[in-house]
Coordinates of C-alpha atoms in Angstrom, one line a residue:
M10 CA 93.5 212.8 178.8
S11 CA 90.9 211.3 176.5
D12 CA 90.5 207.5 176.4
A13 CA 91.8 205.1 173.8
P14 CA 89.4 203.5 171.4
G15 CA 87.8 200.4 172.9
G16 CA 87.1 199.8 176.5
T17 CA 90.3 199.0 178.3
D18 CA 92.2 199.2 181.6
A19 CA 94.5 202.1 182.5
A20 CA 97.6 199.9 182.4
D21 CA 96.9 199.3 178.7
I22 CA 97.0 203.0 177.7
A23 CA 99.8 204.8 176.0
D24 CA 99.6 208.6 175.9
V25 CA 99.9 209.8 172.3
S26 CA 101.9 212.8 173.2
D27 CA 104.5 210.7 174.9
S28 CA 104.7 207.6 172.9
V29 CA 103.6 208.2 169.3
A30 CA 105.4 209.9 166.4
D31 CA 103.9 213.3 165.5
P32 CA 102.2 212.2 162.3
I33 CA 100.4 209.4 164.0
A34 CA 99.5 211.5 167.0
D35 CA 98.1 214.2 164.7
A36 CA 96.0 211.7 162.7
V37 CA 94.5 210.1 165.8
R38 CA 93.7 213.4 167.5
R39 CA 92.4 215.1 164.4
V40 CA 90.3 212.4 162.8
W41 CA 89.1 210.3 165.8
G42 CA 89.5 212.7 168.8
Y43 CA 91.7 210.3 170.8
D44 CA 94.7 211.4 172.9
A45 CA 95.7 207.8 173.7
L46 CA 96.3 204.5 172.1
R47 CA 96.7 201.0 173.4
P48 CA 100.4 200.0 173.2
L49 CA 99.5 197.1 170.8
Q50 CA 97.5 199.5 168.6
L51 CA 100.6 201.7 168.5
A52 CA 102.8 198.8 167.6
A53 CA 100.4 197.6 164.9
I54 CA 100.1 201.1 163.4
E55 CA 103.9 201.5 163.3
A56 CA 104.2 198.1 161.5
G57 CA 101.8 199.4 158.9
V58 CA 103.6 202.7 158.6
G59 CA 106.9 200.9 158.2
G60 CA 105.5 198.4 155.6
R61 CA 106.2 195.3 157.8
D62 CA 104.2 192.1 157.9
A63 CA 102.3 191.6 161.1
L64 CA 99.7 189.4 162.9
V65 CA 97.5 191.4 165.2
V66 CA 95.0 189.8 167.6
L67 CA 92.9 192.3 169.5
P68 CA 89.7 191.0 171.1
T69 CA 86.3 192.3 170.0
G70 CA 86.0 196.0 171.1
G71 CA 89.8 196.4 171.2
G72 CA 90.0 198.9 168.4
K73 CA 91.7 196.8 165.7
S74 CA 90.2 198.7 162.8
L75 CA 92.2 201.8 163.8
C76 CA 95.4 199.8 163.3
Y77 CA 94.8 199.7 159.5
Q78 CA 93.0 203.0 159.2
V79 CA 95.8 205.2 160.5
P80 CA 98.8 204.2 158.3
P81 CA 97.4 205.6 155.1
L82 CA 97.1 209.0 156.7
V83 CA 100.8 208.9 157.6
T84 CA 102.2 207.3 154.4
G85 CA 99.9 208.8 151.8
K86 CA 99.4 205.3 150.4
V87 CA 96.2 203.4 150.1
T88 CA 95.5 200.3 152.2
L89 CA 93.4 197.4 150.9
V90 CA 91.2 195.8 153.5
V91 CA 89.9 192.3 152.8
S92 CA 86.7 191.7 154.7
P93 CA 83.9 189.1 154.3
L94 CA 81.2 191.3 155.7
I95 CA 79.3 193.7 153.4
A96 CA 77.3 195.3 156.3
L97 CA 80.5 196.0 158.2
M98 CA 82.1 197.5 155.0
R99 CA 79.2 199.9 154.6
D100 CA 79.1 201.1 158.2
Q101 CA 82.9 201.5 158.3
V102 CA 82.9 203.6 155.2
R103 CA 80.1 205.8 156.4
G104 CA 81.6 206.2 159.8
L105 CA 85.0 207.1 158.3
E106 CA 83.4 209.6 155.9
L107 CA 81.8 211.4 158.9
N108 CA 85.3 211.7 160.3
G109 CA 86.5 213.3 157.1
Y110 CA 88.4 210.2 156.0
A111 CA 88.4 209.1 152.4
A112 CA 87.2 205.4 152.1
A113 CA 85.2 203.2 149.8
A114 CA 84.0 199.6 149.5
L115 CA 83.8 197.3 146.6
H116 CA 81.4 194.4 147.0
S117 CA 78.4 192.8 145.3
G118 CA 76.0 195.5 146.4
V119 CA 78.0 198.3 144.5
E120 CA 76.5 199.3 141.1
H121 CA 78.8 199.3 138.1
E122 CA 79.0 203.0 137.8
E123 CA 79.8 203.5 141.5
A124 CA 82.5 200.8 141.2
R125 CA 84.0 202.6 138.2
A126 CA 84.0 205.9 140.1
I127 CA 85.8 204.2 143.0
R128 CA 88.5 202.8 140.7
E129 CA 89.0 206.3 139.3
R130 CA 89.4 207.7 142.8
L131 CA 91.9 205.0 143.5
D132 CA 93.9 205.8 140.4
A133 CA 93.8 209.5 141.2
G134 CA 95.1 208.9 144.7
E135 CA 92.0 210.2 146.4
L136 CA 91.3 207.3 148.7
N137 CA 93.0 206.3 151.9
L138 CA 91.2 202.9 152.3
V139 CA 89.4 200.5 150.1
L140 CA 87.5 197.5 151.5
A141 CA 86.7 194.5 149.4
A142 CA 85.4 190.9 149.8
P143 CA 87.9 188.1 149.2
E144 CA 86.1 186.8 146.2
R145 CA 86.4 190.2 144.4
V146 CA 90.1 190.7 145.5
L147 CA 91.0 187.4 143.8
T148 CA 89.6 188.2 140.4
G149 CA 92.0 188.9 137.6
G150 CA 90.8 192.4 137.0
F151 CA 91.1 193.4 140.7
R152 CA 94.6 191.9 141.0
A153 CA 95.7 193.8 137.9
M154 CA 94.4 197.0 139.4
L155 CA 96.3 196.4 142.6
A156 CA 99.5 195.6 140.6
Q157 CA 99.2 198.9 138.8
L158 CA 98.8 200.8 142.1
A159 CA 101.8 199.0 143.5
D160 CA 103.9 199.8 140.5
K161 CA 103.0 203.5 141.0
G162 CA 104.0 203.3 144.6
R163 CA 100.5 204.0 145.8
L164 CA 99.6 200.7 147.5
G165 CA 100.9 200.7 151.1
N166 CA 99.5 197.6 152.8
I167 CA 97.1 194.7 152.5
A168 CA 95.0 194.2 155.7
I169 CA 93.3 190.9 156.1
D170 CA 90.3 191.3 158.5
E171 CA 88.7 188.3 160.2
A172 CA 91.9 186.4 159.5
H173 CA 90.9 183.4 161.6
C174 CA 88.7 182.5 158.5
I175 CA 91.9 181.2 156.8
S176 CA 92.5 178.4 159.3
Q177 CA 90.6 175.1 159.5
W178 CA 91.3 175.3 163.2
G179 CA 89.5 178.6 163.4
H180 CA 85.8 178.8 164.3
D181 CA 84.7 180.3 160.9
F182 CA 86.8 178.6 158.3
R183 CA 86.2 179.9 154.7
P184 CA 88.0 178.2 151.8
E185 CA 88.2 181.4 149.7
Y186 CA 90.5 182.9 152.4
R187 CA 93.0 180.1 151.7
R188 CA 93.7 181.7 148.3
L189 CA 94.6 185.1 149.7
A190 CA 98.2 184.0 149.7
E191 CA 98.1 184.4 145.9
L192 CA 98.2 188.2 146.5
R193 CA 101.9 187.7 147.6
E194 CA 102.7 186.4 144.1
V195 CA 101.4 189.5 142.3
L196 CA 102.3 192.0 145.0
P197 CA 105.6 190.7 146.3
G198 CA 106.8 194.1 147.8
V199 CA 103.5 194.9 149.6
A200 CA 103.3 194.3 153.3
M201 CA 100.5 192.2 154.7
Q202 CA 98.9 192.5 158.1
A203 CA 96.4 189.9 159.4
F204 CA 93.8 191.0 162.0
T205 CA 91.5 188.9 164.1
A206 CA 89.7 189.1 167.4
T207 CA 89.9 185.4 168.3
A208 CA 92.8 183.1 167.7
T209 CA 94.6 180.4 169.8
P210 CA 98.3 180.0 169.4
R211 CA 97.7 177.1 167.0
V212 CA 95.4 179.3 164.8
R213 CA 97.8 182.2 164.9
D214 CA 100.6 179.9 163.6
D215 CA 98.3 178.6 160.9
I216 CA 97.3 182.1 159.8
A217 CA 100.9 183.2 159.4
A218 CA 101.8 180.0 157.5
Q219 CA 98.8 180.2 155.1
L220 CA 99.4 183.9 154.3
G221 CA 103.1 183.5 153.9
L222 CA 103.9 186.3 156.4
V223 CA 107.6 187.1 156.3
E224 CA 109.6 188.0 159.4
Y225 CA 106.3 189.2 160.8
E226 CA 105.6 191.0 164.1
S227 CA 103.1 189.3 166.4
H228 CA 100.9 191.6 168.5
V229 CA 98.4 189.8 170.7
G230 CA 96.1 191.7 173.1
V231 CA 94.6 190.7 176.4
F232 CA 91.6 188.4 175.8
D233 CA 90.0 188.9 179.2
R234 CA 87.0 191.2 179.1
P235 CA 86.6 192.2 182.8
N236 CA 83.3 194.1 182.3
L237 CA 81.5 190.9 181.1
T238 CA 79.8 188.6 183.5
Y239 CA 79.6 185.0 182.2
R240 CA 76.9 182.6 183.3
V241 CA 76.0 179.1 182.3
S242 CA 72.6 177.7 183.1
A243 CA 70.7 174.5 182.3
R244 CA 68.3 175.2 179.5
T245 CA 64.7 174.6 180.6
N246 CA 62.8 177.0 178.4
A247 CA 65.0 179.2 176.3
G248 CA 62.3 181.8 175.6
D249 CA 61.4 182.2 179.2
Q250 CA 65.0 182.3 180.4
A251 CA 66.0 184.8 177.8
A252 CA 63.0 187.0 178.7
A253 CA 63.9 187.0 182.4
A254 CA 67.5 188.1 181.4
I255 CA 66.2 190.9 179.1
E256 CA 63.8 192.1 181.9
R257 CA 66.8 192.3 184.3
M258 CA 68.6 194.3 181.6
H259 CA 65.8 196.7 181.2
A260 CA 65.5 197.2 184.9
A261 CA 69.2 198.0 185.0
G262 CA 69.0 200.7 182.5
G263 CA 68.3 199.1 179.1
G264 CA 70.5 198.6 176.1
G265 CA 70.6 196.0 173.3
A266 CA 70.3 192.2 173.5
I267 CA 71.2 189.5 171.1
V268 CA 69.8 186.0 171.5
Y269 CA 71.9 183.6 169.5
C270 CA 70.2 180.4 168.2
L271 CA 71.4 177.4 166.3
S272 CA 68.6 177.1 163.6
R273 CA 66.2 179.4 161.8
K274 CA 63.3 177.7 163.5
D275 CA 64.9 178.4 166.9
T276 CA 65.2 182.2 166.1
E277 CA 61.5 182.4 165.1
E278 CA 60.3 180.4 168.1
N279 CA 62.3 182.4 170.6
A280 CA 61.4 185.8 169.0
A281 CA 57.7 184.7 169.3
A282 CA 58.2 183.7 172.9
L283 CA 59.7 187.1 173.8
R284 CA 56.9 189.0 172.0
A285 CA 54.4 187.0 174.0
R286 CA 56.1 188.5 177.1
N287 CA 55.7 192.0 175.7
I288 CA 59.3 192.2 174.6
D289 CA 59.8 193.6 171.1
A290 CA 62.0 191.1 169.3
K291 CA 62.7 190.2 165.7
A292 CA 64.2 187.1 164.2
Y293 CA 67.2 187.2 161.9
H294 CA 68.4 184.3 159.7
A295 CA 69.4 183.3 156.2
G296 CA 65.8 182.3 155.3
L297 CA 64.7 185.9 155.4
S298 CA 64.9 188.1 152.3
D299 CA 67.9 190.4 152.0
R300 CA 65.5 193.3 152.4
E301 CA 64.0 192.0 155.7
R302 CA 67.5 191.1 157.1
G303 CA 68.6 194.6 156.2
R304 CA 65.6 196.1 158.1
V305 CA 66.4 194.1 161.2
E306 CA 70.1 195.1 161.1
T307 CA 69.3 198.7 160.5
A308 CA 66.6 198.8 163.3
F309 CA 69.1 197.2 165.8
S310 CA 71.9 199.5 164.8
N311 CA 69.6 202.6 165.0
E312 CA 68.4 201.5 168.4
S313 CA 64.8 201.4 167.3
L314 CA 64.9 197.7 168.0
D315 CA 66.7 196.4 171.1
V316 CA 66.3 192.6 170.9
V317 CA 67.2 190.3 168.0
C318 CA 67.0 186.5 168.0
A319 CA 69.5 185.4 165.4
T320 CA 71.8 182.8 163.9
V321 CA 75.5 183.4 164.6
A322 CA 76.2 185.6 161.5
F323 CA 74.3 188.5 163.1
G324 CA 76.3 191.1 164.8
M325 CA 79.6 190.7 162.8
G326 CA 78.9 193.8 160.8
I327 CA 77.3 195.8 163.6
D328 CA 79.3 198.0 165.9
R329 CA 76.5 198.9 168.4
S330 CA 78.4 199.8 171.6
N331 CA 75.7 199.5 174.2
V332 CA 74.8 195.8 173.8
R333 CA 74.2 194.9 177.5
L334 CA 73.2 191.2 177.1
V335 CA 74.2 188.3 174.9
V336 CA 72.2 185.1 175.3
H337 CA 73.2 181.8 173.7
A338 CA 70.1 179.7 173.5
T339 CA 72.3 176.8 172.4
M340 CA 75.9 176.0 173.2
P341 CA 78.2 177.6 170.6
K342 CA 80.3 175.3 168.5
S343 CA 83.6 176.6 169.8
I344 CA 85.2 178.7 172.5
E345 CA 86.5 181.0 169.7
A346 CA 82.9 181.6 168.5
Y347 CA 81.7 182.1 172.1
Q348 CA 84.5 184.7 172.7
Q349 CA 83.6 186.5 169.6
E350 CA 79.9 186.5 170.0
T351 CA 79.9 187.4 173.7
G352 CA 82.5 190.1 172.8
R353 CA 79.7 192.0 171.1
A354 CA 78.4 192.9 174.6
G355 CA 79.9 195.8 176.5
R356 CA 82.0 197.3 173.8
D357 CA 81.7 200.6 175.5
G358 CA 83.5 199.2 178.6
E359 CA 80.4 199.2 180.7
P360 CA 79.2 196.0 182.5
A361 CA 77.2 193.5 180.4
E362 CA 76.0 189.9 180.9
C363 CA 76.6 186.8 178.8
L364 CA 74.2 184.0 179.5
L365 CA 74.7 180.5 178.0
L366 CA 71.7 178.1 178.1
D367 CA 73.0 174.6 177.9
S368 CA 71.7 171.1 177.3
P369 CA 73.7 167.9 177.2
A370 CA 72.3 167.3 173.7
D371 CA 73.9 170.4 172.2
G372 CA 77.4 168.9 171.6
A373 CA 75.9 165.9 169.8
R374 CA 73.8 168.2 167.7
W375 CA 76.8 170.2 166.6
E376 CA 78.7 167.0 165.8
R377 CA 75.9 165.8 163.6
L378 CA 76.0 169.1 161.7
I379 CA 79.7 168.7 161.2
D380 CA 79.4 165.2 160.0
R381 CA 77.4 166.5 157.0
S382 CA 80.4 168.4 155.9
D383 CA 82.3 167.1 152.8
D384 CA 85.7 168.1 154.2
A385 CA 86.9 165.3 156.5
E386 CA 90.0 167.1 157.6
S387 CA 88.2 170.3 158.5
G388 CA 85.4 168.2 160.1
E389 CA 87.8 166.6 162.6
A390 CA 89.2 170.0 163.5
Q391 CA 85.7 171.3 164.1
R392 CA 84.7 168.3 166.2
H393 CA 87.8 169.1 168.4
L394 CA 86.5 172.6 168.8
V395 CA 83.1 171.3 169.9
R396 CA 84.7 169.1 172.5
E397 CA 86.7 172.0 173.9
M398 CA 83.5 174.1 174.2
R399 CA 81.8 171.2 176.0
R400 CA 84.7 171.1 178.5
F401 CA 84.3 174.9 179.1
V402 CA 80.6 174.6 179.8
S403 CA 80.9 171.5 182.0
A404 CA 84.0 172.5 184.1
M405 CA 83.5 174.0 187.5
G406 CA 86.1 176.7 187.4
C407 CA 86.5 180.4 186.9
R408 CA 85.2 181.2 183.4
H409 CA 87.4 184.3 182.9
R410 CA 90.4 182.1 183.8
M411 CA 89.4 179.3 181.4
L412 CA 88.9 181.7 178.5
S413 CA 92.2 183.4 179.1
E414 CA 94.1 180.2 179.3
H415 CA 92.4 178.8 176.2
F416 CA 94.0 181.6 174.3
G417 CA 97.4 181.0 175.8
Q418 CA 97.3 183.8 178.5
A419 CA 97.7 183.6 182.2
Y420 CA 94.9 185.1 184.3
T421 CA 95.3 187.2 187.4
P422 CA 92.1 188.0 189.4
P423 CA 91.3 191.6 190.4
D424 CA 93.1 192.9 193.4
G425 CA 92.0 191.4 196.7
Q426 CA 89.9 188.7 195.0
T427 CA 90.4 184.9 194.9
G428 CA 88.2 184.6 191.7
C429 CA 87.1 186.8 188.9
G430 CA 83.9 188.0 190.7
A431 CA 82.2 188.1 187.4
C432 CA 81.1 184.5 186.5
D433 CA 78.5 182.1 187.9
V434 CA 81.2 179.9 189.5
C435 CA 83.1 182.7 191.3
L436 CA 79.9 184.4 192.3
G437 CA 78.8 181.2 194.1
E438 CA 75.8 180.7 191.8
T439 CA 77.0 177.2 190.8
E440 CA 76.1 174.5 193.4
A441 CA 78.8 171.8 193.9
E442 CA 77.7 168.2 194.1
P443 CA 78.7 167.2 197.7
D444 CA 79.0 163.5 196.9
A445 CA 80.9 164.0 193.6
L446 CA 83.3 161.1 193.9
R447 CA 80.6 158.5 194.8
V448 CA 78.3 159.8 191.9
A449 CA 81.2 159.7 189.5
Q450 CA 82.1 156.1 190.5
I451 CA 78.5 155.0 190.1
I452 CA 78.4 156.5 186.6
M453 CA 81.8 154.9 185.7
S454 CA 80.6 151.6 187.0
G455 CA 77.5 151.9 184.9
V456 CA 79.6 152.4 181.8
A457 CA 81.7 149.4 182.7
R458 CA 78.7 147.2 183.4
C459 CA 77.2 148.1 180.1
E460 CA 80.5 146.9 178.5
Q461 CA 81.3 150.4 177.1
R462 CA 78.8 149.7 174.3
Y463 CA 76.0 152.3 175.0
G464 CA 75.5 156.0 174.9
A465 CA 74.7 158.5 177.7
A466 CA 70.9 158.3 177.5
H467 CA 70.8 154.5 177.8
G468 CA 73.3 154.5 180.7
G469 CA 71.5 157.2 182.5
D470 CA 68.2 155.3 182.2
A471 CA 69.8 152.3 183.8
L472 CA 71.3 154.3 186.6
R473 CA 67.9 155.9 187.3
G474 CA 66.2 152.5 187.3
A475 CA 64.0 153.2 184.2
R476 CA 61.8 150.2 183.3
S477 CA 62.1 150.7 179.5
E478 CA 61.7 148.0 176.9
K479 CA 65.3 148.5 175.8
I480 CA 66.7 148.3 179.3
A481 CA 64.8 145.0 179.9
R482 CA 65.8 143.5 176.5
C483 CA 69.5 144.2 177.2
G484 CA 69.1 142.7 180.7
H485 CA 70.4 145.9 182.2
D486 CA 67.6 145.9 184.8
R487 CA 69.6 143.1 186.5
L488 CA 72.8 145.1 186.8
S489 CA 74.2 145.9 190.2
V490 CA 74.2 149.6 189.3
F491 CA 70.5 149.6 188.2
G492 CA 68.6 152.3 190.1
L493 CA 71.5 153.5 192.2
L494 CA 70.8 157.1 191.1
K495 CA 67.0 156.8 191.2
D496 CA 66.9 160.0 193.3
R497 CA 68.5 162.0 190.6
R498 CA 66.8 163.8 187.7
K499 CA 67.5 162.6 184.1
A500 CA 69.0 166.0 183.2
E501 CA 71.2 165.9 186.3
I502 CA 72.8 162.6 185.4
A503 CA 73.2 163.7 181.8
S504 CA 75.1 166.8 183.0
Y505 CA 77.3 164.7 185.3
I506 CA 78.2 162.5 182.3
E507 CA 79.1 165.5 180.3
Q508 CA 81.3 166.8 183.1
L509 CA 83.1 163.5 183.3
V510 CA 83.7 163.6 179.6
A511 CA 85.1 167.1 180.0
A512 CA 87.4 165.8 182.8
D513 CA 88.7 163.0 180.6
A514 CA 87.2 160.3 182.8
L515 CA 84.9 159.3 179.9
R516 CA 85.2 159.6 176.2
R517 CA 82.7 159.4 173.4
G518 CA 83.4 156.8 170.7
E519 CA 81.7 156.1 167.4
H520 CA 77.9 156.7 167.5
S521 CA 78.4 158.5 170.9
V522 CA 79.2 155.3 172.7
L523 CA 80.7 156.0 176.2
R524 CA 84.1 154.6 176.9
F525 CA 86.7 155.1 179.7
G526 CA 88.9 158.1 179.2
P527 CA 92.6 158.6 180.2
V528 CA 91.8 159.1 183.9
G529 CA 88.7 156.8 184.0
M530 CA 90.4 154.0 186.0
D531 CA 91.9 156.5 188.5
V532 CA 88.4 157.9 189.1
M533 CA 87.1 154.4 189.7
K534 CA 89.8 153.7 192.2
G535 CA 89.3 157.0 194.0
D536 CA 92.9 158.2 193.0
H537 CA 91.8 161.2 190.9
P538 CA 89.9 164.2 192.4
V539 CA 86.5 164.8 191.0
L540 CA 84.4 168.0 191.1
L541 CA 80.9 168.0 189.8
A542 CA 78.4 170.9 189.6
R543 CA 74.7 170.5 189.9
P544 CA 72.9 171.8 186.8
A545 CA 72.0 175.4 187.5
G546 CA 68.6 176.9 186.7
T547 CA 67.9 180.6 186.5
A548 CA 67.0 181.4 190.1
A549 CA 70.5 182.6 191.0
A550 CA 71.2 184.4 187.8
S551 CA 70.4 187.8 189.1
G552 CA 72.3 187.4 192.4
G553 CA 75.8 188.1 193.4
T554 CA 78.0 191.2 193.1
R555 CA 79.6 192.3 189.9
R556 CA 82.8 194.1 189.4
R557 CA 82.9 197.0 187.0
G558 CA 85.4 196.8 184.2
G559 CA 86.2 199.0 181.3
S560 CA 86.8 202.6 180.5
V561 CA 89.8 204.6 181.9
V562 CA 87.9 207.9 181.6
D563 CA 85.8 208.9 184.6
A564 CA 84.1 205.6 185.3
R565 CA 81.9 206.8 188.1
P566 CA 78.2 206.4 187.6
L567 CA 76.4 209.5 186.3
D568 CA 74.6 211.4 189.0
A569 CA 70.9 212.3 188.5
A570 CA 71.5 215.5 186.7
E571 CA 74.1 214.0 184.4
Q572 CA 71.8 211.1 183.6
V573 CA 69.0 213.4 182.5
L574 CA 71.5 215.3 180.3
F575 CA 72.8 212.0 178.9
E576 CA 69.3 211.0 177.9
R577 CA 68.8 214.3 176.2
L578 CA 72.1 213.9 174.3
R579 CA 71.0 210.3 173.3
A580 CA 67.7 211.7 171.9
L581 CA 69.6 214.4 170.0
R582 CA 72.1 211.8 168.6
K583 CA 69.2 209.6 167.5
R584 CA 67.6 212.5 165.5
I585 CA 70.9 213.4 163.9
A586 CA 71.5 209.7 163.0
D587 CA 68.1 209.4 161.5
E588 CA 68.5 212.5 159.4
N589 CA 71.9 211.3 158.1
G590 CA 70.8 207.7 157.6
V591 CA 73.4 206.2 159.9
P592 CA 73.4 204.2 163.1
P593 CA 73.6 206.4 166.3
Y594 CA 77.0 205.0 167.3
V595 CA 78.5 206.4 164.0
V596 CA 77.7 209.9 165.3
F597 CA 79.0 209.4 168.8
N598 CA 78.9 206.3 171.0
D599 CA 77.4 206.1 174.5
A600 CA 80.9 206.4 176.1
T601 CA 81.4 209.8 174.3
L602 CA 77.9 211.0 175.4
R603 CA 78.6 210.0 179.0
D604 CA 81.9 211.9 179.0
M605 CA 80.1 214.9 177.4
A606 CA 77.5 214.8 180.2
R607 CA 80.2 214.7 182.9
R608 CA 82.4 217.4 181.4
R609 CA 79.6 219.7 180.1
P610 CA 82.0 221.5 177.7
A611 CA 81.1 225.1 177.0
D612 CA 82.9 225.7 173.7
G613 CA 84.6 223.9 170.8
E614 CA 88.0 223.7 172.4
A615 CA 86.5 222.1 175.5
M616 CA 84.5 219.8 173.3
L617 CA 87.7 218.4 171.7
E618 CA 88.7 217.2 175.2
V619 CA 85.7 214.8 175.2
K620 CA 86.6 211.2 174.3
G621 CA 85.8 210.5 170.7
V622 CA 85.3 214.0 169.4
G623 CA 87.6 214.8 166.5
R624 CA 87.8 218.0 164.5
K625 CA 85.5 216.8 161.7
K626 CA 82.8 215.8 164.0
L627 CA 83.2 219.0 166.0
E628 CA 82.7 220.8 162.7
L629 CA 79.6 218.8 161.8
F630 CA 77.9 218.4 165.2
G631 CA 79.7 220.5 167.7
E632 CA 77.3 223.5 167.6
T633 CA 74.2 221.3 167.9
F634 CA 75.5 219.3 170.9
L635 CA 76.9 222.4 172.6
A636 CA 73.4 224.0 172.4
C637 CA 71.9 220.9 174.0
L638 CA 74.5 220.9 176.8
N639 CA 73.9 224.6 177.5
G640 CA 70.2 224.1 177.6
E641 CA 69.5 226.3 174.6
G642 CA 66.8 224.0 173.2
E643 CA 66.9 222.2 169.9
S644 CA 69.3 223.5 167.3
N645 CA 69.5 222.8 163.6
I646 CA 70.7 219.2 162.9
A647 CA 73.6 218.9 160.5
V648 CA 72.9 216.7 157.5
V649 CA 76.0 215.5 155.6

């Protein structure tokens, strides 16, 4: 049986032949070459086929796009997909066209004549899917066109992609998404399905309310990504630490790496630092020209560039499956953002690493950026998200468990393990502070002696015994706690303060002044347990054992002969992709090539048994890949 789209566990697979109605099974096999679907994919597709409202949350790599691509093939009606990402629209359309699927996109990059031709194809019933940006969908002309399609019975569903953008409690709030509910007024009989990869229960409720979903189905996938290893390290030198992680990735077999940075300056500096270490890296940010950004996106997608230092927008429109490393050079602004950005690693189900480089100043830096916002209500929601992220970074607990529980799901460790076996804490890379209660009580006493009127930097200086002018002026060099932590580094004390904030022993007030939190007095009295982790460096980052997660097809490592064949197939794929002007994964992803190398199909029928080979791609590329598999040398490359 071929695998379902997206890396997954065997328990999450539903065999198409047993569980799916014939039209859906035929479409999935014929167009995408899959013999299986995840149960939630099946439920979401059936909602679309049945014209029912639905909220679908499938984590990154879970195959949510298939949920809105299949129904038009069954119903014969077009689906409108609202998406904010032009790059994603382009790649989706090109990938669907290679599968023999009729799709088009309407966005600012489409010329007038091309847009007119797309409208004519829509009117003639020649398209299954049309993608459009929210700004275009909300124009009067576009709404009138949709109303005409609905009147003719040709508009099946409206799919809202990246639906978390509609909620101020989401990590990427976009005001224009709030207006999408207006579509219900002009299209009252058309079902709407909302899709997102990251949404807490609170955000899910907000999405449904804002879109006016009626008697809707809710389908929420498993958020845990077992093939990802999460690590948090104290940031010392982001360029050097990212370079060390990339070098480990290369030693393990290579792949793509994304280094996420907070500012344009950070992207440039980190890319320069990596190039100084002989690592080919490019910066990506809004200050570059559209042309230059396009070059970087294309090079990364085409696998001619493996490392990008980017602001957070990068990657949302890129579906490269073999990203093996995601580095956050700065703490992300929310757990939702972290989940989505790390989710760009290991989409093929193979192991990947997610390294977060943290500094105590990162939370304050995010809050200063939020304070510049004009929307006070949204600003408070965003500050709440920053504080939740700070707790995740500072807490000394299993990171897979914390992520799952944040999204409202229980977490069960792999069989026979007490922890996840795939994070710095459970791998024993995080060192516990043996004298945690005493250190915590000294810090709490310092806050009390400073009358809860100063921030972390000032309090930390007093505890270290710093002889600064400000300490002397305030008389804090005469406090009983002065110098009690003189044997501790400044960064260490700052980290402990952040961990106490995360544990609700301390809170930050106006101007970041430290005050006692809900359990502060209990900590002072010794009545509340305290766990503190010493700030980790990078020495332990390559240690420990990792569990493998992911694919339900033959997951064993390739043997030596298969690995050689896999590399030949990759080289062939790259040439085909270059000739067709598409990213390599649009031809076949790495998981398909691995399955091909293991199976070594001898003919077309056997090739259809390979995960991800549908009839259209067999027609386009089958002969060429079969020749490569059979050692017949290079064959003609199909250009479509």
